[in-house]
Short mmCIF file of N, CA and C in Angstrom, two decimals:
data_model
loop_
_atom_site.label_atom_id
_atom_site.label_comp_id
_atom_site.label_asym_id
_atom_site.label_seq_id
_atom_site.Cartn_x
_atom_site.Cartn_y
_atom_site.Cartn_z
N MET A 1 94.82 56.48 90.25
CA MET A 1 95.85 57.44 89.92
C MET A 1 95.25 58.75 89.43
N ARG A 2 94.19 58.63 88.64
CA ARG A 2 93.53 59.84 88.12
C ARG A 2 92.96 60.67 89.27
N LEU A 3 92.39 60.01 90.27
CA LEU A 3 91.84 60.70 91.43
C LEU A 3 92.96 61.44 92.17
N LEU A 4 94.12 60.83 92.28
CA LEU A 4 95.26 61.46 92.95
C LEU A 4 95.70 62.72 92.21
N ARG A 5 95.79 62.65 90.87
CA ARG A 5 96.15 63.83 90.08
C ARG A 5 95.11 64.93 90.22
N THR A 6 93.84 64.57 90.22
CA THR A 6 92.77 65.56 90.37
C THR A 6 92.87 66.23 91.73
N MET A 7 93.09 65.45 92.79
CA MET A 7 93.22 66.00 94.15
C MET A 7 94.44 66.93 94.24
N THR A 8 95.56 66.52 93.64
CA THR A 8 96.77 67.33 93.64
C THR A 8 96.53 68.65 92.93
N ALA A 9 95.88 68.60 91.78
CA ALA A 9 95.58 69.82 91.03
C ALA A 9 94.64 70.72 91.82
N LEU A 10 93.64 70.14 92.47
CA LEU A 10 92.70 70.91 93.27
C LEU A 10 93.41 71.59 94.44
N LEU A 11 94.29 70.87 95.12
CA LEU A 11 95.06 71.45 96.23
C LEU A 11 95.96 72.57 95.73
N ALA A 12 96.57 72.40 94.58
CA ALA A 12 97.43 73.44 94.02
C ALA A 12 96.63 74.69 93.70
N LEU A 13 95.45 74.52 93.11
CA LEU A 13 94.59 75.67 92.80
C LEU A 13 94.10 76.36 94.07
N THR A 14 93.74 75.58 95.08
CA THR A 14 93.29 76.14 96.35
C THR A 14 94.41 76.95 96.98
N GLY A 15 95.62 76.41 96.95
CA GLY A 15 96.78 77.14 97.49
C GLY A 15 97.03 78.42 96.74
N ALA A 16 96.91 78.41 95.43
CA ALA A 16 97.12 79.63 94.63
C ALA A 16 96.06 80.66 94.95
N GLY A 17 94.81 80.19 95.15
CA GLY A 17 93.74 81.12 95.51
C GLY A 17 93.99 81.74 96.87
N ALA A 18 94.47 80.96 97.82
CA ALA A 18 94.77 81.49 99.16
C ALA A 18 95.89 82.51 99.08
N MET A 19 96.91 82.21 98.26
CA MET A 19 98.01 83.17 98.13
C MET A 19 97.51 84.46 97.49
N GLY A 20 96.61 84.36 96.54
CA GLY A 20 96.05 85.56 95.92
C GLY A 20 95.26 86.39 96.92
N THR A 21 94.53 85.72 97.82
CA THR A 21 93.77 86.42 98.85
C THR A 21 94.71 87.14 99.80
N THR A 22 95.79 86.48 100.19
CA THR A 22 96.76 87.12 101.07
C THR A 22 97.33 88.37 100.43
N GLY A 23 97.66 88.30 99.15
CA GLY A 23 98.20 89.47 98.46
C GLY A 23 97.21 90.62 98.43
N THR A 24 95.94 90.32 98.24
CA THR A 24 94.92 91.36 98.20
C THR A 24 94.73 91.98 99.57
N ALA A 25 94.70 91.16 100.62
CA ALA A 25 94.52 91.70 101.97
C ALA A 25 95.70 92.59 102.32
N GLY A 26 96.90 92.18 101.96
CA GLY A 26 98.08 92.99 102.23
C GLY A 26 98.04 94.30 101.48
N ALA A 27 97.37 94.33 100.31
CA ALA A 27 97.31 95.55 99.52
C ALA A 27 96.50 96.64 100.21
N LEU A 28 95.62 96.26 101.15
CA LEU A 28 94.86 97.27 101.88
C LEU A 28 95.77 98.18 102.67
N ASP A 29 96.87 97.62 103.16
CA ASP A 29 97.81 98.41 103.94
C ASP A 29 99.01 98.83 103.13
N ALA A 30 98.98 98.57 101.83
CA ALA A 30 100.09 98.93 100.96
C ALA A 30 100.17 100.45 100.81
N PRO A 31 101.32 100.96 100.42
CA PRO A 31 101.44 102.40 100.20
C PRO A 31 100.42 102.89 99.18
N VAL A 32 100.12 104.18 99.26
CA VAL A 32 99.16 104.78 98.35
C VAL A 32 99.61 104.51 96.92
N GLY A 33 98.65 104.17 96.07
CA GLY A 33 98.96 103.92 94.68
C GLY A 33 98.89 102.44 94.33
N HIS A 34 98.91 101.55 95.33
CA HIS A 34 98.79 100.13 95.06
C HIS A 34 97.32 99.76 95.03
N ALA A 35 96.94 98.88 94.13
CA ALA A 35 95.55 98.48 93.98
C ALA A 35 95.12 97.57 95.13
N ALA A 36 93.86 97.65 95.47
CA ALA A 36 93.26 96.78 96.46
C ALA A 36 91.82 96.53 96.02
N GLU A 37 91.30 95.34 96.35
CA GLU A 37 89.94 95.02 95.92
C GLU A 37 88.90 95.74 96.76
N ALA A 38 89.16 95.95 98.04
CA ALA A 38 88.18 96.58 98.92
C ALA A 38 88.91 97.57 99.83
N CYS A 39 88.17 98.54 100.30
CA CYS A 39 88.74 99.54 101.20
C CYS A 39 88.27 99.28 102.62
N SER A 40 89.20 99.21 103.55
CA SER A 40 88.85 99.04 104.95
C SER A 40 88.48 100.39 105.54
N THR A 41 87.39 100.42 106.29
CA THR A 41 87.00 101.64 106.99
C THR A 41 86.77 101.32 108.47
N ALA A 42 87.43 100.30 108.95
CA ALA A 42 87.23 99.86 110.33
C ALA A 42 88.08 100.64 111.33
N TRP A 43 88.59 101.78 110.93
CA TRP A 43 89.50 102.53 111.79
C TRP A 43 88.77 103.32 112.88
N GLY A 44 87.53 103.69 112.65
CA GLY A 44 86.78 104.50 113.60
C GLY A 44 87.13 105.97 113.47
N SER A 45 86.37 106.79 114.18
CA SER A 45 86.60 108.23 114.13
C SER A 45 86.88 108.82 115.50
N GLY A 46 87.15 107.96 116.48
CA GLY A 46 87.48 108.44 117.82
C GLY A 46 88.92 108.91 117.93
N VAL A 47 89.23 109.59 119.02
CA VAL A 47 90.58 110.12 119.27
C VAL A 47 91.60 109.00 119.23
N LYS A 48 92.74 109.30 118.64
CA LYS A 48 93.86 108.36 118.61
C LYS A 48 95.09 109.08 119.15
N SER A 49 95.65 108.52 120.19
CA SER A 49 96.86 109.10 120.77
C SER A 49 97.75 107.96 121.24
N ALA A 50 99.04 108.18 121.16
CA ALA A 50 99.99 107.15 121.57
C ALA A 50 101.38 107.76 121.60
N GLY A 51 102.31 106.93 121.97
CA GLY A 51 103.71 107.31 121.91
C GLY A 51 104.19 108.05 123.15
N GLU A 52 105.48 108.01 123.30
CA GLU A 52 106.12 108.68 124.43
C GLU A 52 107.26 109.57 123.97
N ALA A 53 107.72 109.35 122.75
CA ALA A 53 108.95 110.00 122.29
C ALA A 53 108.69 111.35 121.64
N GLN A 54 109.61 112.24 121.86
CA GLN A 54 109.69 113.50 121.13
C GLN A 54 110.48 113.21 119.86
N ALA A 55 110.36 114.08 118.90
CA ALA A 55 111.13 113.92 117.67
C ALA A 55 111.98 115.15 117.44
N ASP A 56 112.94 115.00 116.55
CA ASP A 56 113.69 116.16 116.09
C ASP A 56 112.70 117.07 115.37
N PRO A 57 113.09 118.27 115.03
CA PRO A 57 112.13 119.20 114.42
C PRO A 57 111.46 118.66 113.15
N LEU A 58 110.22 119.11 112.99
CA LEU A 58 109.43 118.82 111.80
C LEU A 58 110.09 119.51 110.61
N THR A 59 110.23 118.79 109.50
CA THR A 59 110.87 119.39 108.32
C THR A 59 109.87 119.66 107.19
N THR A 60 108.94 118.74 106.96
CA THR A 60 107.94 118.94 105.91
C THR A 60 106.63 118.26 106.30
N ILE A 61 105.57 118.75 105.68
CA ILE A 61 104.27 118.07 105.73
C ILE A 61 103.82 117.93 104.29
N THR A 62 103.54 116.71 103.89
CA THR A 62 103.11 116.45 102.53
C THR A 62 101.79 115.68 102.55
N THR A 63 101.11 115.64 101.42
CA THR A 63 99.88 114.87 101.31
C THR A 63 99.93 114.04 100.03
N ARG A 64 99.12 112.98 100.05
CA ARG A 64 98.99 112.11 98.88
C ARG A 64 97.54 111.66 98.76
N ARG A 65 97.13 111.42 97.53
CA ARG A 65 95.80 110.88 97.28
C ARG A 65 95.90 109.38 97.06
N GLY A 66 95.02 108.64 97.68
CA GLY A 66 94.95 107.21 97.48
C GLY A 66 93.58 106.80 96.99
N ARG A 67 93.46 105.55 96.62
CA ARG A 67 92.18 105.04 96.13
C ARG A 67 91.14 104.96 97.25
N CYS A 68 91.59 104.67 98.46
CA CYS A 68 90.66 104.48 99.58
C CYS A 68 90.71 105.60 100.61
N PHE A 69 91.78 106.38 100.61
CA PHE A 69 91.94 107.41 101.63
C PHE A 69 92.87 108.50 101.13
N ASP A 70 92.82 109.64 101.81
CA ASP A 70 93.79 110.71 101.60
C ASP A 70 94.78 110.63 102.76
N ARG A 71 96.05 110.95 102.49
CA ARG A 71 97.13 110.76 103.46
C ARG A 71 97.88 112.06 103.70
N MET A 72 98.19 112.33 104.98
CA MET A 72 99.06 113.44 105.37
C MET A 72 100.27 112.85 106.08
N ILE A 73 101.47 113.30 105.69
CA ILE A 73 102.72 112.76 106.22
C ILE A 73 103.51 113.88 106.89
N PHE A 74 103.85 113.66 108.15
CA PHE A 74 104.66 114.59 108.92
C PHE A 74 106.08 114.03 108.97
N ASP A 75 107.01 114.70 108.31
CA ASP A 75 108.40 114.23 108.24
C ASP A 75 109.22 114.95 109.30
N THR A 76 109.77 114.16 110.21
CA THR A 76 110.61 114.73 111.26
C THR A 76 112.06 114.36 110.99
N GLY A 77 112.95 115.06 111.61
CA GLY A 77 114.37 114.78 111.44
C GLY A 77 114.81 113.51 112.13
N GLY A 78 113.99 112.97 113.01
CA GLY A 78 114.34 111.75 113.72
C GLY A 78 113.47 111.58 114.94
N ALA A 79 112.99 110.37 115.14
CA ALA A 79 112.19 110.05 116.32
C ALA A 79 112.90 108.93 117.07
N LYS A 80 112.96 109.08 118.36
CA LYS A 80 113.59 108.06 119.19
C LYS A 80 112.50 107.24 119.85
N GLY A 81 111.94 106.28 119.10
CA GLY A 81 110.85 105.45 119.60
C GLY A 81 109.53 105.84 118.98
N ASP A 82 108.44 105.49 119.67
CA ASP A 82 107.09 105.79 119.18
C ASP A 82 106.81 107.27 119.37
N LEU A 83 106.59 107.96 118.28
CA LEU A 83 106.37 109.40 118.27
C LEU A 83 105.04 109.75 118.94
N ARG A 84 105.09 110.64 119.92
CA ARG A 84 103.87 111.04 120.63
C ARG A 84 102.99 111.87 119.70
N HIS A 85 101.69 111.56 119.71
CA HIS A 85 100.72 112.28 118.88
C HIS A 85 99.35 112.22 119.53
N TYR A 86 98.50 113.14 119.12
CA TYR A 86 97.12 113.19 119.56
C TYR A 86 96.31 113.69 118.37
N VAL A 87 95.37 112.88 117.89
CA VAL A 87 94.60 113.21 116.70
C VAL A 87 93.12 112.96 117.00
N GLY A 88 92.29 113.98 116.74
CA GLY A 88 90.86 113.81 116.98
C GLY A 88 90.05 114.93 116.35
N TYR A 89 88.77 114.65 116.18
CA TYR A 89 87.86 115.66 115.62
C TYR A 89 87.51 116.69 116.68
N VAL A 90 87.40 117.96 116.25
CA VAL A 90 87.00 119.06 117.13
C VAL A 90 85.91 119.87 116.43
N GLY A 91 85.09 120.54 117.24
CA GLY A 91 84.05 121.39 116.68
C GLY A 91 84.61 122.72 116.19
N THR A 92 85.62 123.23 116.90
CA THR A 92 86.27 124.50 116.57
C THR A 92 87.77 124.31 116.71
N PHE A 93 88.53 124.79 115.74
CA PHE A 93 89.99 124.70 115.81
C PHE A 93 90.50 125.95 116.51
N ARG A 94 91.18 125.75 117.63
CA ARG A 94 91.73 126.86 118.42
C ARG A 94 93.24 126.70 118.54
N GLN A 95 93.93 127.80 118.33
CA GLN A 95 95.39 127.79 118.37
C GLN A 95 95.89 127.40 119.76
N ASP A 96 96.78 126.43 119.79
CA ASP A 96 97.41 125.99 121.03
C ASP A 96 98.18 127.17 121.64
N GLY A 97 98.02 127.36 122.91
CA GLY A 97 98.71 128.46 123.59
C GLY A 97 97.82 129.67 123.76
N SER A 98 97.33 130.25 122.66
CA SER A 98 96.52 131.47 122.74
C SER A 98 95.02 131.18 122.87
N GLY A 99 94.57 130.07 122.29
CA GLY A 99 93.14 129.77 122.28
C GLY A 99 92.37 130.49 121.19
N ASP A 100 93.06 131.27 120.35
CA ASP A 100 92.41 132.00 119.26
C ASP A 100 91.78 131.01 118.28
N ARG A 101 90.56 131.34 117.81
CA ARG A 101 89.86 130.50 116.84
C ARG A 101 90.50 130.68 115.46
N ILE A 102 90.74 129.55 114.78
CA ILE A 102 91.27 129.56 113.42
C ILE A 102 90.25 128.85 112.54
N PRO A 103 89.62 129.57 111.60
CA PRO A 103 88.63 128.94 110.71
C PRO A 103 89.30 127.89 109.81
N VAL A 104 88.63 126.74 109.67
CA VAL A 104 89.08 125.66 108.80
C VAL A 104 87.88 125.22 107.98
N SER A 105 88.02 125.19 106.65
CA SER A 105 86.93 124.79 105.76
C SER A 105 86.76 123.28 105.74
N GLY A 106 85.52 122.85 105.48
CA GLY A 106 85.21 121.44 105.38
C GLY A 106 84.03 121.09 106.26
N GLY A 107 83.56 119.87 106.16
CA GLY A 107 82.44 119.40 106.96
C GLY A 107 82.83 119.00 108.37
N ALA A 108 84.12 118.75 108.60
CA ALA A 108 84.62 118.37 109.93
C ALA A 108 86.09 118.81 110.02
N ILE A 109 86.57 118.96 111.25
CA ILE A 109 87.95 119.39 111.47
C ILE A 109 88.68 118.33 112.28
N LEU A 110 89.77 117.86 111.74
CA LEU A 110 90.64 116.92 112.44
C LEU A 110 91.82 117.72 112.98
N GLN A 111 91.96 117.71 114.32
CA GLN A 111 93.08 118.41 114.96
C GLN A 111 94.20 117.41 115.19
N ILE A 112 95.40 117.78 114.76
CA ILE A 112 96.55 116.88 114.85
C ILE A 112 97.65 117.55 115.65
N PHE A 113 98.09 116.88 116.71
CA PHE A 113 99.26 117.31 117.47
C PHE A 113 100.34 116.26 117.28
N VAL A 114 101.53 116.68 116.91
CA VAL A 114 102.66 115.78 116.78
C VAL A 114 103.81 116.35 117.60
N SER A 115 104.46 115.50 118.38
CA SER A 115 105.53 115.96 119.26
C SER A 115 106.83 116.16 118.51
N ALA A 116 106.79 117.14 117.62
CA ALA A 116 107.96 117.58 116.86
C ALA A 116 107.78 119.07 116.64
N PRO A 117 108.64 119.90 117.18
CA PRO A 117 108.49 121.34 116.98
C PRO A 117 108.78 121.73 115.54
N SER A 118 108.27 122.88 115.12
CA SER A 118 108.53 123.35 113.76
C SER A 118 109.73 124.30 113.74
N TYR A 119 110.58 124.17 114.74
CA TYR A 119 111.77 125.02 114.86
C TYR A 119 112.88 124.21 115.51
N ASP A 120 114.10 124.64 115.29
CA ASP A 120 115.26 124.03 115.92
C ASP A 120 115.36 124.60 117.34
N SER A 121 115.26 123.76 118.32
CA SER A 121 115.23 124.23 119.71
C SER A 121 116.56 124.85 120.16
N THR A 122 117.65 124.54 119.50
CA THR A 122 118.94 125.14 119.89
C THR A 122 119.17 126.50 119.27
N THR A 123 118.67 126.71 118.05
CA THR A 123 118.89 128.00 117.37
C THR A 123 117.64 128.87 117.30
N GLY A 124 116.46 128.25 117.44
CA GLY A 124 115.21 128.98 117.32
C GLY A 124 114.79 129.21 115.88
N LYS A 125 115.60 128.78 114.93
CA LYS A 125 115.27 128.96 113.51
C LYS A 125 114.18 127.97 113.08
N PRO A 126 113.25 128.43 112.23
CA PRO A 126 112.19 127.53 111.75
C PRO A 126 112.76 126.37 110.94
N SER A 127 112.23 125.19 111.20
CA SER A 127 112.56 124.01 110.39
C SER A 127 111.42 123.71 109.42
N TYR A 128 110.24 124.19 109.77
CA TYR A 128 109.05 124.11 108.91
C TYR A 128 108.42 125.48 108.98
N ASP A 129 108.58 126.26 107.94
CA ASP A 129 108.24 127.68 107.96
C ASP A 129 106.76 127.91 107.65
N ALA A 130 105.91 127.73 108.67
CA ALA A 130 104.47 127.94 108.52
C ALA A 130 104.04 129.08 109.44
N LYS A 131 102.92 129.68 109.11
CA LYS A 131 102.39 130.81 109.87
C LYS A 131 101.05 130.44 110.49
N ALA A 132 100.84 130.84 111.73
CA ALA A 132 99.59 130.56 112.44
C ALA A 132 98.38 131.04 111.64
N GLY A 133 97.39 130.17 111.52
CA GLY A 133 96.15 130.50 110.83
C GLY A 133 96.21 130.40 109.33
N GLN A 134 97.37 130.12 108.75
CA GLN A 134 97.55 130.07 107.30
C GLN A 134 97.57 128.62 106.80
N PRO A 135 97.25 128.42 105.51
CA PRO A 135 97.37 127.07 104.93
C PRO A 135 98.81 126.57 105.03
N LEU A 136 98.97 125.26 105.03
CA LEU A 136 100.30 124.67 105.11
C LEU A 136 101.09 124.99 103.85
N PRO A 137 102.33 125.45 103.99
CA PRO A 137 103.14 125.78 102.82
C PRO A 137 103.40 124.55 101.94
N GLY A 138 103.22 124.73 100.64
CA GLY A 138 103.51 123.67 99.68
C GLY A 138 102.47 122.58 99.58
N VAL A 139 101.37 122.68 100.33
CA VAL A 139 100.33 121.65 100.28
C VAL A 139 99.17 122.16 99.42
N ASN A 140 98.90 121.46 98.32
CA ASN A 140 97.82 121.81 97.42
C ASN A 140 96.81 120.67 97.42
N LEU A 141 95.60 120.94 97.86
CA LEU A 141 94.59 119.89 98.00
C LEU A 141 93.63 119.79 96.80
N THR A 142 93.95 120.45 95.72
CA THR A 142 93.12 120.37 94.52
C THR A 142 93.00 118.91 94.07
N GLY A 143 91.78 118.45 93.87
CA GLY A 143 91.55 117.09 93.39
C GLY A 143 91.45 116.05 94.48
N TYR A 144 91.61 116.43 95.74
CA TYR A 144 91.49 115.46 96.83
C TYR A 144 90.02 115.17 97.10
N ARG A 145 89.74 113.93 97.43
CA ARG A 145 88.36 113.51 97.67
C ARG A 145 87.91 113.82 99.10
N THR A 146 88.80 113.70 100.07
CA THR A 146 88.44 113.88 101.47
C THR A 146 89.03 115.16 102.06
N PHE A 147 90.29 115.45 101.80
CA PHE A 147 90.92 116.65 102.35
C PHE A 147 90.37 117.90 101.67
N LYS A 148 90.01 118.90 102.47
CA LYS A 148 89.45 120.14 101.93
C LYS A 148 90.26 121.38 102.30
N ASP A 149 90.96 121.38 103.44
CA ASP A 149 91.67 122.57 103.90
C ASP A 149 92.73 122.17 104.92
N THR A 150 93.78 122.98 105.01
CA THR A 150 94.78 122.80 106.06
C THR A 150 95.05 124.15 106.70
N ARG A 151 95.33 124.14 107.99
CA ARG A 151 95.71 125.36 108.70
C ARG A 151 96.77 125.00 109.73
N PHE A 152 97.77 125.88 109.78
CA PHE A 152 98.79 125.72 110.80
C PHE A 152 98.27 126.36 112.08
N GLY A 153 98.32 125.62 113.17
CA GLY A 153 97.88 126.15 114.45
C GLY A 153 99.04 126.84 115.15
N ALA A 154 99.96 126.03 115.65
CA ALA A 154 101.09 126.57 116.40
C ALA A 154 102.15 125.49 116.57
N SER A 155 103.31 125.94 116.98
CA SER A 155 104.35 125.05 117.46
C SER A 155 104.68 125.58 118.83
N PHE A 156 104.23 124.88 119.83
CA PHE A 156 104.24 125.37 121.20
C PHE A 156 104.67 124.25 122.14
N GLU A 157 105.65 124.54 122.98
CA GLU A 157 106.14 123.58 123.98
C GLU A 157 106.51 122.24 123.37
N GLY A 158 107.22 122.28 122.24
CA GLY A 158 107.77 121.07 121.64
C GLY A 158 106.81 120.26 120.79
N GLN A 159 105.62 120.77 120.54
CA GLN A 159 104.70 120.04 119.66
C GLN A 159 104.11 120.99 118.62
N THR A 160 103.73 120.41 117.49
CA THR A 160 103.15 121.17 116.39
C THR A 160 101.69 120.79 116.25
N GLN A 161 100.86 121.80 116.00
CA GLN A 161 99.41 121.63 115.88
C GLN A 161 98.96 122.01 114.47
N ILE A 162 98.16 121.11 113.87
CA ILE A 162 97.64 121.31 112.52
C ILE A 162 96.13 121.10 112.55
N GLY A 163 95.40 121.93 111.80
CA GLY A 163 93.98 121.72 111.57
C GLY A 163 93.78 121.21 110.17
N LEU A 164 93.12 120.08 110.03
CA LEU A 164 92.88 119.46 108.73
C LEU A 164 91.37 119.44 108.48
N GLY A 165 90.91 120.22 107.51
CA GLY A 165 89.50 120.23 107.15
C GLY A 165 89.21 119.07 106.21
N VAL A 166 88.22 118.26 106.57
CA VAL A 166 87.85 117.11 105.75
C VAL A 166 86.37 117.21 105.35
N ARG A 167 85.99 116.45 104.37
CA ARG A 167 84.64 116.50 103.80
C ARG A 167 83.57 116.21 104.85
N ALA A 168 83.80 115.24 105.73
CA ALA A 168 82.84 114.84 106.77
C ALA A 168 83.63 114.14 107.88
N ARG A 169 82.97 113.83 108.96
CA ARG A 169 83.62 113.09 110.05
C ARG A 169 83.75 111.63 109.61
N LEU A 170 84.91 111.32 109.05
CA LEU A 170 85.17 110.02 108.45
C LEU A 170 86.19 109.24 109.28
N PRO A 171 86.26 107.91 109.10
CA PRO A 171 87.24 107.11 109.82
C PRO A 171 88.67 107.55 109.46
N PHE A 172 89.55 107.45 110.44
CA PHE A 172 90.96 107.77 110.20
C PHE A 172 91.84 106.84 111.02
N ARG A 173 93.10 106.76 110.59
CA ARG A 173 94.09 105.98 111.34
C ARG A 173 95.38 106.78 111.39
N VAL A 174 96.23 106.43 112.37
CA VAL A 174 97.52 107.08 112.55
C VAL A 174 98.57 105.99 112.57
N LEU A 175 99.60 106.15 111.75
CA LEU A 175 100.69 105.18 111.64
C LEU A 175 102.02 105.90 111.80
N GLN A 176 103.05 105.13 112.14
CA GLN A 176 104.40 105.67 112.14
C GLN A 176 105.26 104.79 111.26
N SER A 177 106.00 105.43 110.38
CA SER A 177 106.93 104.73 109.51
C SER A 177 108.28 105.42 109.64
N GLY A 178 109.18 104.81 110.37
CA GLY A 178 110.47 105.44 110.63
C GLY A 178 110.28 106.73 111.40
N ASP A 179 110.73 107.84 110.82
CA ASP A 179 110.61 109.14 111.46
C ASP A 179 109.35 109.89 111.05
N ASP A 180 108.50 109.26 110.24
CA ASP A 180 107.29 109.91 109.72
C ASP A 180 106.06 109.50 110.50
N LEU A 181 105.21 110.48 110.81
CA LEU A 181 103.89 110.20 111.35
C LEU A 181 102.92 110.35 110.19
N ILE A 182 102.02 109.39 110.03
CA ILE A 182 101.11 109.34 108.88
C ILE A 182 99.67 109.34 109.39
N VAL A 183 98.85 110.21 108.81
CA VAL A 183 97.43 110.26 109.13
C VAL A 183 96.67 109.97 107.83
N ASP A 184 95.89 108.89 107.82
CA ASP A 184 95.05 108.51 106.68
C ASP A 184 93.61 108.77 107.05
N VAL A 185 92.86 109.43 106.18
CA VAL A 185 91.42 109.64 106.38
C VAL A 185 90.69 108.95 105.22
N ALA A 186 89.79 108.03 105.58
CA ALA A 186 89.07 107.23 104.58
C ALA A 186 88.15 108.12 103.74
N HIS A 187 87.89 107.69 102.52
CA HIS A 187 86.98 108.42 101.65
C HIS A 187 85.52 108.18 102.05
N THR A 188 85.21 107.01 102.60
CA THR A 188 83.83 106.66 102.99
C THR A 188 83.84 105.86 104.27
N TRP A 189 82.66 105.64 104.80
CA TRP A 189 82.50 104.76 105.98
C TRP A 189 82.51 103.34 105.54
#
C-alpha cells in the first residue's frame, strides 16, 4: 500500500511539473509583459510575406517593449482574412513609388509593407497622418532595446510602407491578431 501511495504522489508531482512546463512554453508567445523563462529566437531574419487580403485604412501604429523583443502594431479598421504583408531587411530604405532614399538610423533597416492604406480611399482623407521621410507620429522609442528609429515611407496603391531602424539584423516574426498586424524583433539571436 505504501508503494502505491508513493507511486500516486510521484505521478501527481510529475503531472504538476508537466503542467508548469506547458505554462512556461505558452508564455513565450504570451502578450508583451508576461514572464517567460527563455526567449525564443528561432524566427530567422529572412523575408516574411503572406496573406491575400487588403484591409480597411490604417488608423494607428504603436510600439511596445517586451522582455524578449520589441513589438510594432499596425492597427487597421478591418481585415477580411489574412492581411497581406511583406517584411524584410534592406540595405537602403527607398520610398515606394518615387524611389527616393530615406535615411533610417540603426544597425539594420527592416522594411515593412502592409496592405492597408493610410488614407480613406473614398474621401482621400488621411486615416494615419504621417509624412514621407518623417518619424512615425506618436511613436517614441526612448528606452527600447532593439528599435532605434522609424520612418514613414509612403502609402501607395493601397499599401503602407514603413522603415524600422533596429540595433542589428536580428530575428523577427510577423503575426496577425484580428485586424492588427504585429511585427516582433528579438533582442538577441
